[in-house]
Amino acid sequence: MNLPELTWSLLSRALDAYADSPRATNWLRGHLARFTEPLRLAVTGPHGSGRSTLVNALAGEVVANGPEPTRHHVPASRSQPELTLIDTPPVDAEGADPGSLERICLEADAVLHLMGHPHNADLSFLRTVQDHPVARAAPVNALVVLSRADELGGGRVDALISARQVARRYRRETELAGLCQDIVPVAGLAAQAGRTITEAEFETIAALAAVPKAELEPLLLSADRFAADEARAALLSRFGLFGVRLATTLVRGGVDSQAALAAQLLQRAGLSELRDAITRYFTDRARVLKARSALIGLDVVLRMEPRPAAAPLVTELERLLAGAHEFAELRMLAALNTGRARLPDGLKDEALRLIGGYGDDPPSRLGVAGPEPQLRQAALGALRLWQEYAENPVLGAAERRAALTVVRSCEAMAMAPGL
Ligand SMILES: Nc1nc2c(ncn2[C@@H]2O[C@H](COP(=O)(O)OP(=O)(O)O)[C@@H](O)[C@H]2O)c(=O)[nH]1
Ligand SMILES: [Mg+2]
C-alpha cells in the first residue's frame, strides 16, 4: 500500500476507535472527505505583498479583493489542474488573533508564501507552518514567491531577470531554503493583467506602442499627462508601470494579438513558472499532500483525546511518517531542482524523472508508454542501474544517498501490482 492508502486505512481505524466521541468522529470524517476534494492552496504574506492580486492571477478573474479569508474554486484548465485558493489575512496583522492564521493553514494542504525580501516575520511564519510533529517530518508543502518581482528589478522590462538572480541567492540561504520547496519570483500585477486583458486594453496598448519610445517613457512617468486620458489611466492602474512597459515593448517586438500578448505576459511576469512549480510540487502530488493533511488531523485527535484503544494508532502514525518514501521523494525533488542536492549532469535528469519530477504516473516516471510488462521491465532495469550508482565509490556520500532514494522509487514501481 502507498502512503495515501495507508493513511486512509489509518483514519478509518481511528473512526472505529473514536466511535463514541462525536467531536473526534466529525473531525476525522472531515479529513476523510477532504481526500477527494481539490487541493487547497493558501496564499499567505504580509499586508500589501500582493496576495489578492496573485489569487486573481491564478484564478484568471478578479475574485479576491475583499476582507480575508476567502476561498475560490478554480476549475481545471489546460495549464492548471483544479484548485481551491485561499486568500488569507496578512501574517503581520497587528492585533490579529494569533491562532487564526495557523487555523487557516491547517485547513490548507499547501502554502504559497509571498514576500519581497525575507523578514523575520516571514521566517517565523514559515517556521510555524512546519511547527508540528507531522509537518516537521514532511516539510514539503510550502513554496516561497518573491512577489512584486518587478520592483526588485526597478520596474524595468527585464526586471524578472534580476528577480531570478535574487531567488537563486535565497535558494542558497539555508534557513529560508530549508523551510520551503522552492523560491519563485512573480510580478503578480502584470500576471493578473495578462490573464484578464480585454480587447479594448490591447487596442490601447497597441496605440501606445506606436508612440516613439523616446516619447513614451516620459509620458508614462508624468502621471498628469497620462492620467488625462481615461483609457490610459485605467490601463496604468490595471497593469502597473512595469506591465505597461512590458506590454508595449512586446507589441513593438511583433506580438500582434490580444491572445499572443496575454501568453507573453504570463511568461514574462513569471506566472508560467509559478504554475509549473505548483503543478510539480503540489497538484501532481495532491494525494500525498492530502495524506499529509489527514495525518496532521489524526495526530491532533490522538493528542487531544488519548485513549488505550488508540495506542496502536500512535505507533503506526510514527512508523508511517518515518518510512514514507513519498515525502522523501518530494524533498529530493526540491533539493535537486534548487541545487541543494547534486548528481552528475547525466544522472540528474533521469533521477528527477524517476522520482516523479516530470509526472507522477509510472509511464512518465519510466519514460515508457508501453503495456505493463514493458513498464515492469523498465522499472527493473532502472532499479539495477540505480543500485549500482548507490554503491559506486566514485560518487560522493550525498550523491549515493540521493541515488538510494531513486532506488526506492524504482523498487516501488517494480513491485507495484498492475503498475
Ligand atoms: N508593482 C507591483 N505592484 C503590485 C504587484 N502585485 C500587487 N501590487 C500592488 O500592491 C498593492 C497590494 O496588492 P494586494 O494584492 O491587494 O496585496 P495584499 O494586501 O497582499 O492582498 C496593490 O496596490 C497592487 O496593485 C506587483 O506584482 N507589482
Ligand atoms: Mg488582499
Coordinates of C-alpha atoms and ligand atoms in Angstrom, one line a residue:
M1 CA 0.0 0.0 0.0
N2 CA 1.2 3.5 -0.7
L3 CA 1.0 6.5 1.7
P4 CA -2.5 7.8 0.7
E5 CA -3.9 4.2 1.0
L6 CA -2.2 3.6 4.4
T7 CA -3.4 7.0 5.6
W8 CA -6.9 6.3 4.5
S9 CA -6.9 3.0 6.4
L10 CA -5.4 4.5 9.5
L11 CA -8.1 7.2 9.6
S12 CA -10.8 4.6 9.1
R13 CA -9.5 2.6 12.0
A14 CA -9.3 5.8 14.1
L15 CA -13.0 6.3 13.3
D16 CA -13.7 2.9 15.0
A17 CA -11.5 3.7 18.0
Y18 CA -13.3 7.0 18.5
A19 CA -16.8 5.9 17.5
D20 CA -18.2 7.2 20.9
S21 CA -16.7 10.7 20.5
P22 CA -18.8 13.0 18.3
R23 CA -16.1 15.6 18.2
A24 CA -13.3 13.3 17.1
T25 CA -15.6 11.5 14.7
N26 CA -16.7 14.8 13.0
W27 CA -13.1 15.9 12.7
L28 CA -11.9 12.6 11.2
R29 CA -14.8 12.4 8.8
G30 CA -14.0 15.9 7.7
H31 CA -10.4 14.8 6.9
L32 CA -11.6 11.7 5.0
A33 CA -13.9 13.9 2.9
R34 CA -11.0 16.2 2.1
F35 CA -9.2 13.4 0.4
T36 CA -11.4 13.6 -2.6
E37 CA -11.6 17.4 -2.8
P38 CA -9.3 19.6 -4.9
L39 CA -6.0 20.6 -3.4
R40 CA -6.4 23.6 -1.0
L41 CA -3.7 26.2 -1.6
A42 CA -3.4 29.1 1.0
V43 CA -1.8 32.3 -0.3
T44 CA -0.1 34.0 2.6
G45 CA 2.1 37.0 3.1
P46 CA 2.5 40.4 4.8
H47 CA 0.0 43.2 4.1
G48 CA 0.4 44.6 0.6
S49 CA 2.6 41.7 -0.6
G50 CA 0.2 41.1 -3.4
R51 CA -1.8 38.1 -2.1
S52 CA -5.2 39.2 -3.6
T53 CA -3.5 40.1 -6.9
L54 CA -1.8 36.7 -7.2
V55 CA -5.0 34.9 -6.3
N56 CA -6.7 36.7 -9.1
A57 CA -3.9 35.9 -11.5
L58 CA -4.1 32.2 -10.7
A59 CA -7.9 32.2 -10.8
G60 CA -7.9 34.1 -14.1
E61 CA -10.5 36.5 -12.9
V62 CA -10.8 39.2 -10.2
V63 CA -12.2 37.2 -7.4
A64 CA -10.2 38.4 -4.4
N65 CA -10.4 42.0 -3.2
G66 CA -12.4 42.0 0.0
P67 CA -11.6 41.0 3.5
E68 CA -9.9 37.6 4.1
P69 CA -10.1 34.8 4.4
T70 CA -11.9 33.9 1.2
R71 CA -12.0 30.8 -0.8
H72 CA -12.1 30.4 -4.6
H73 CA -12.6 27.3 -6.5
V74 CA -10.6 27.3 -9.7
P75 CA -11.8 24.7 -12.2
A76 CA -9.2 22.6 -14.1
S77 CA -7.8 24.1 -17.3
R78 CA -5.2 23.1 -19.8
S79 CA -2.3 24.7 -17.9
Q80 CA -3.6 24.3 -14.4
P81 CA -5.3 21.5 -12.5
E82 CA -8.3 22.1 -10.2
L83 CA -7.5 24.1 -7.1
T84 CA -9.1 25.8 -4.1
L85 CA -7.3 29.1 -3.5
I86 CA -7.5 30.6 0.0
D87 CA -6.8 34.4 0.3
T88 CA -5.6 34.8 3.9
P89 CA -5.2 37.6 6.5
P90 CA -1.8 39.2 6.5
V91 CA 0.9 37.5 8.6
D92 CA 2.0 40.8 10.0
A93 CA -1.5 42.0 11.0
E94 CA -1.4 43.9 14.3
G95 CA -3.8 42.8 17.0
A96 CA -4.9 39.8 14.9
D97 CA -5.8 36.6 16.8
P98 CA -2.5 34.8 16.6
G99 CA -4.2 31.4 16.2
S100 CA -6.4 32.4 13.3
L101 CA -3.7 32.2 10.6
E102 CA -2.5 28.9 11.9
R103 CA -6.0 27.5 11.7
I104 CA -6.3 28.6 8.1
C105 CA -3.0 27.0 7.3
L106 CA -4.2 23.8 9.0
E107 CA -7.2 23.9 6.6
A108 CA -4.9 24.2 3.6
D109 CA -2.9 21.4 2.0
A110 CA -0.2 23.7 0.8
V111 CA 1.0 27.2 1.2
L112 CA 2.2 29.8 -1.2
H113 CA 4.1 32.4 0.9
L114 CA 4.6 35.8 -0.7
M115 CA 7.3 38.2 0.3
G116 CA 9.6 40.9 -1.1
H117 CA 12.8 40.5 1.0
P118 CA 12.6 37.9 3.7
H119 CA 11.9 39.5 7.1
N120 CA 11.8 37.9 10.5
A121 CA 8.0 37.8 10.3
D122 CA 8.2 35.7 7.2
L123 CA 10.7 33.2 8.6
S124 CA 8.9 32.8 11.8
F125 CA 5.6 32.3 9.9
L126 CA 7.2 29.6 7.8
R127 CA 8.6 28.0 10.9
T128 CA 5.1 28.0 12.4
V129 CA 3.8 26.3 9.3
Q130 CA 6.2 23.4 9.9
D131 CA 5.9 23.5 13.7
H132 CA 4.0 20.3 14.2
P133 CA 5.4 16.8 14.6
V134 CA 3.9 15.6 11.3
A135 CA 4.8 18.8 9.4
R136 CA 8.4 18.6 10.7
A137 CA 8.7 15.0 9.4
A138 CA 7.5 16.2 6.0
P139 CA 8.2 19.9 5.3
V140 CA 7.1 19.6 1.7
N141 CA 4.1 21.8 1.3
A142 CA 5.4 25.4 1.1
L143 CA 6.6 27.5 -1.9
V144 CA 8.0 31.0 -1.4
V145 CA 7.1 33.6 -4.0
L146 CA 9.2 36.7 -4.4
S147 CA 6.1 38.8 -5.2
R148 CA 6.0 42.2 -6.8
A149 CA 9.2 41.0 -8.5
D150 CA 9.1 43.9 -11.0
E151 CA 10.1 46.1 -8.1
L152 CA 13.2 44.0 -7.3
G153 CA 14.4 45.0 -10.8
G154 CA 13.4 48.6 -10.6
G155 CA 10.4 48.1 -12.9
R156 CA 12.5 47.7 -16.0
V157 CA 11.2 45.3 -18.6
D158 CA 14.0 42.9 -17.7
A159 CA 13.1 43.1 -14.0
L160 CA 12.4 39.4 -13.8
I161 CA 15.9 38.5 -14.7
S162 CA 17.2 40.4 -11.7
A163 CA 14.5 38.9 -9.6
R164 CA 15.6 35.4 -10.7
Q165 CA 19.1 36.2 -9.5
V166 CA 17.8 37.2 -6.1
A167 CA 15.8 34.0 -6.0
R168 CA 18.9 32.0 -6.7
R169 CA 20.7 33.7 -3.9
Y170 CA 17.9 33.0 -1.4
R171 CA 17.9 29.3 -2.5
R172 CA 21.4 29.1 -1.2
E173 CA 20.5 30.7 2.2
T174 CA 19.9 27.6 4.2
E175 CA 17.2 28.7 6.6
L176 CA 14.8 30.0 4.1
A177 CA 15.6 27.3 1.6
G178 CA 15.1 24.7 4.3
L179 CA 11.6 26.0 5.1
C180 CA 10.2 25.7 1.6
Q181 CA 10.4 23.6 -1.6
D182 CA 11.5 26.4 -3.9
I183 CA 11.6 30.2 -4.3
V184 CA 10.0 31.6 -7.4
P185 CA 9.8 35.3 -8.5
V186 CA 6.5 36.6 -9.9
A187 CA 5.2 40.0 -10.9
G188 CA 1.7 39.4 -9.8
L189 CA 0.1 42.6 -11.1
A190 CA 1.4 42.1 -14.7
A191 CA 0.4 38.4 -14.4
Q192 CA -3.1 39.3 -13.4
A193 CA -3.3 41.8 -16.3
G194 CA -2.1 39.1 -18.7
R195 CA -4.8 36.7 -17.5
T196 CA -7.6 39.2 -17.7
I197 CA -6.6 41.6 -20.6
T198 CA -9.5 42.8 -22.7
E199 CA -9.5 43.5 -26.5
A200 CA -10.0 47.3 -25.6
E201 CA -6.9 47.2 -23.4
F202 CA -5.0 45.5 -26.2
E203 CA -6.0 48.4 -28.5
T204 CA -4.9 51.0 -26.0
I205 CA -1.5 49.2 -25.7
A206 CA -1.1 48.9 -29.4
A207 CA -1.7 52.7 -29.7
L208 CA 0.9 53.3 -27.0
A209 CA 3.4 51.0 -28.7
A210 CA 3.1 53.2 -31.8
V211 CA 4.3 56.2 -29.8
P212 CA 8.1 56.6 -30.3
K213 CA 9.9 55.0 -27.4
A214 CA 11.7 58.3 -26.5
E215 CA 8.3 60.0 -26.0
L216 CA 6.5 57.1 -24.3
E217 CA 8.8 56.8 -21.2
P218 CA 8.4 60.5 -20.1
L219 CA 4.7 60.2 -20.8
L220 CA 4.4 57.2 -18.6
L221 CA 6.2 58.9 -15.8
S222 CA 4.2 62.0 -16.0
A223 CA 1.0 61.0 -14.1
D224 CA -0.8 64.1 -15.1
R225 CA -0.5 63.8 -18.8
F226 CA -1.0 60.1 -18.9
A227 CA -4.0 60.1 -16.5
A228 CA -5.8 62.8 -18.5
D229 CA -6.7 60.0 -21.0
E230 CA -9.2 57.8 -19.3
A231 CA -8.4 54.6 -21.1
R232 CA -4.7 55.1 -20.4
A233 CA -5.3 55.9 -16.8
A234 CA -7.3 52.7 -16.4
L235 CA -4.6 50.7 -18.2
L236 CA -1.9 52.0 -15.9
S237 CA -3.9 51.1 -12.7
R238 CA -4.6 47.6 -14.0
F239 CA -1.2 46.8 -15.5
G240 CA 1.1 48.9 -13.3
L241 CA 4.1 50.8 -14.8
F242 CA 6.0 47.5 -15.4
G243 CA 3.0 45.9 -17.1
V244 CA 2.5 48.8 -19.5
R245 CA 6.2 49.0 -20.3
L246 CA 6.4 45.2 -20.8
A247 CA 3.2 45.1 -22.9
T248 CA 4.2 48.0 -25.2
T249 CA 7.7 46.5 -25.6
L250 CA 6.2 43.2 -26.6
V251 CA 3.9 44.7 -29.1
R252 CA 6.7 46.7 -30.6
G253 CA 8.6 43.5 -30.9
G254 CA 5.9 42.0 -33.1
V255 CA 3.3 40.5 -30.7
D256 CA 0.2 41.3 -32.6
S257 CA -2.9 39.9 -30.9
Q258 CA -4.6 40.0 -27.6
A259 CA -4.1 36.3 -27.1
A260 CA -0.5 36.3 -28.0
L261 CA 0.2 39.3 -25.7
A262 CA -1.7 37.6 -22.8
A263 CA 0.5 34.4 -23.2
Q264 CA 3.7 36.5 -23.4
L265 CA 2.8 38.5 -20.3
L266 CA 2.2 35.3 -18.3
Q267 CA 5.6 34.0 -19.4
R268 CA 7.5 37.3 -18.7
A269 CA 5.7 38.0 -15.4
G270 CA 6.8 34.6 -14.1
L271 CA 3.3 33.2 -13.8
S272 CA 4.0 30.3 -16.1
E273 CA 7.0 29.3 -14.0
L274 CA 4.9 29.5 -10.8
R275 CA 2.2 27.4 -12.3
D276 CA 4.8 24.8 -13.3
A277 CA 6.1 24.8 -9.7
I278 CA 2.6 24.4 -8.3
T279 CA 2.0 21.5 -10.6
R280 CA 5.3 19.8 -9.9
Y281 CA 5.3 20.2 -6.2
F282 CA 1.7 20.3 -5.3
T283 CA -1.1 19.3 -7.7
D284 CA 0.9 16.4 -9.2
R285 CA 1.3 15.1 -5.6
A286 CA -2.1 16.2 -4.4
R287 CA -2.8 12.8 -2.9
V288 CA 0.4 12.8 -0.9
L289 CA -0.3 16.3 0.4
K290 CA -3.8 15.3 1.2
A291 CA -2.5 12.3 3.2
R292 CA -0.1 14.7 5.0
S293 CA -3.0 17.0 6.0
A294 CA -5.0 14.0 7.1
L295 CA -2.1 12.7 9.2
I296 CA -1.8 16.1 10.9
G297 CA -5.5 15.9 11.6
L298 CA -5.2 12.4 13.0
D299 CA -2.3 13.5 15.2
V300 CA -4.5 16.3 16.6
V301 CA -7.2 13.7 17.7
L302 CA -4.6 11.3 19.2
R303 CA -3.2 14.1 21.3
M304 CA -6.5 15.7 22.3
E305 CA -8.2 12.5 23.2
P306 CA -5.6 9.9 24.1
R307 CA -7.1 6.5 25.0
P308 CA -5.8 2.9 25.2
A309 CA -7.7 1.8 22.1
A310 CA -5.9 4.4 20.0
A311 CA -2.4 3.5 21.3
P312 CA -1.5 1.3 18.3
L313 CA -2.5 4.1 16.0
V314 CA 0.0 6.4 17.6
T315 CA 2.8 3.8 16.9
E316 CA 1.6 3.3 13.4
L317 CA 1.4 7.0 12.7
E318 CA 5.0 7.4 13.8
R319 CA 6.1 4.4 11.7
L320 CA 4.3 5.7 8.7
L321 CA 5.9 9.2 9.0
A322 CA 9.4 7.8 9.4
G323 CA 9.1 5.5 6.4
A324 CA 7.1 7.5 3.9
H325 CA 9.0 7.4 0.7
E326 CA 6.6 9.8 -0.9
F327 CA 7.8 12.6 1.4
A328 CA 11.5 11.7 0.8
E329 CA 10.8 12.0 -3.0
L330 CA 9.3 15.5 -2.6
R331 CA 12.2 16.7 -0.6
M332 CA 14.7 15.3 -3.1
L333 CA 12.7 16.8 -6.0
A334 CA 13.1 20.2 -4.4
A335 CA 16.7 19.6 -3.4
L336 CA 17.7 18.6 -7.0
N337 CA 15.8 21.4 -8.6
T338 CA 17.2 24.1 -6.3
G339 CA 20.8 22.7 -6.3
R340 CA 20.8 21.7 -2.6
A341 CA 21.5 18.2 -3.7
R342 CA 23.7 17.3 -6.6
L343 CA 24.1 14.4 -9.0
P344 CA 26.4 14.2 -12.1
D345 CA 24.8 16.0 -15.0
G346 CA 23.7 12.9 -16.9
L347 CA 22.1 11.3 -13.9
K348 CA 20.2 14.3 -12.5
D349 CA 17.6 14.4 -15.2
E350 CA 16.9 10.7 -15.0
A351 CA 16.7 10.9 -11.2
L352 CA 14.2 13.7 -11.5
R353 CA 12.1 11.7 -13.9
L354 CA 12.2 8.5 -11.8
I355 CA 11.1 10.3 -8.6
G356 CA 8.2 11.8 -10.5
G357 CA 9.5 15.3 -11.3
Y358 CA 8.0 15.2 -14.8
G359 CA 4.8 13.5 -13.9
D360 CA 3.8 11.1 -11.1
D361 CA 2.4 8.1 -13.1
P362 CA 4.7 5.1 -14.0
P363 CA 4.8 5.8 -17.7
S364 CA 6.1 9.4 -17.1
R365 CA 8.5 8.2 -14.5
L366 CA 9.9 5.4 -16.6
G367 CA 9.7 7.2 -19.9
V368 CA 8.0 4.2 -21.4
A369 CA 4.4 4.3 -22.8
G370 CA 4.1 0.6 -23.3
P371 CA 1.9 -2.0 -21.6
E372 CA 2.5 -3.5 -18.2
P373 CA 5.3 -6.0 -19.0
Q374 CA 7.4 -3.3 -20.7
L375 CA 6.8 -0.9 -17.7
R376 CA 7.9 -3.6 -15.3
Q377 CA 11.0 -4.4 -17.4
A378 CA 11.9 -0.7 -17.5
A379 CA 11.4 -0.4 -13.7
L380 CA 13.7 -3.4 -13.1
G381 CA 16.3 -2.1 -15.5
A382 CA 16.3 1.3 -13.7
L383 CA 16.4 -0.4 -10.4
R384 CA 19.6 -2.4 -11.3
L385 CA 21.3 0.7 -12.7
W386 CA 20.5 2.9 -9.7
Q387 CA 21.5 0.2 -7.2
E388 CA 24.9 0.4 -8.9
Y389 CA 25.1 4.1 -8.6
A390 CA 24.1 3.9 -4.9
E391 CA 27.1 1.7 -4.4
N392 CA 29.5 3.4 -6.7
P393 CA 32.5 4.7 -4.7
V394 CA 33.2 7.3 -7.4
L395 CA 30.1 9.2 -6.3
G396 CA 30.2 11.1 -3.0
A397 CA 28.2 10.1 0.1
A398 CA 25.5 12.7 -0.6
E399 CA 25.2 11.6 -4.2
R400 CA 24.9 7.9 -3.2
R401 CA 22.2 8.8 -0.6
A402 CA 20.3 10.6 -3.4
A403 CA 20.7 7.5 -5.6
L404 CA 19.3 5.4 -2.8
T405 CA 16.1 7.5 -2.8
V406 CA 15.8 6.8 -6.6
V407 CA 16.4 3.1 -5.9
R408 CA 13.4 3.1 -3.5
S409 CA 11.2 4.8 -6.2
C410 CA 12.3 2.1 -8.7
E411 CA 11.6 -0.7 -6.2
A412 CA 8.1 0.7 -5.5
M413 CA 7.4 0.6 -9.3
A414 CA 9.0 -2.8 -9.9
M415 CA 6.8 -4.3 -7.1
A416 CA 3.6 -2.4 -7.8
P417 CA 0.7 -4.7 -8.7
G418 CA -0.8 -3.8 -12.0
L419 CA 1.8 -1.0 -12.2
Ligands
LIG1 N1 4.4 46.9 -8.8 C1 3.6 45.9 -8.4 N2 2.6 46.2 -7.6 C2 1.8 45.1 -7.2 C3 2.0 43.8 -7.6 N3 1.1 43.0 -7.1 C4 0.3 43.8 -6.4 N4 0.7 45.1 -6.4 C5 0.1 46.3 -5.8 O1 0.3 46.2 -4.4 C6 -0.9 46.6 -3.7 C7 -1.3 45.5 -2.8 O2 -1.7 44.4 -3.6 P1 -2.8 43.3 -3.0 O3 -2.9 42.2 -4.0 O4 -4.0 44.0 -2.6 O5 -2.0 42.8 -1.7 P2 -2.5 42.1 -0.4 O6 -2.7 43.1 0.7 O7 -1.4 41.1 -0.1 O8 -3.7 41.3 -0.8 C8 -1.9 47.0 -4.8 O9 -1.9 48.4 -5.0 C9 -1.4 46.2 -6.0 O10 -1.8 46.9 -7.2 C10 3.2 43.6 -8.5 O11 3.4 42.4 -8.9 N5 3.9 44.6 -8.8
MG2 MG -5.7 41.3 -0.1

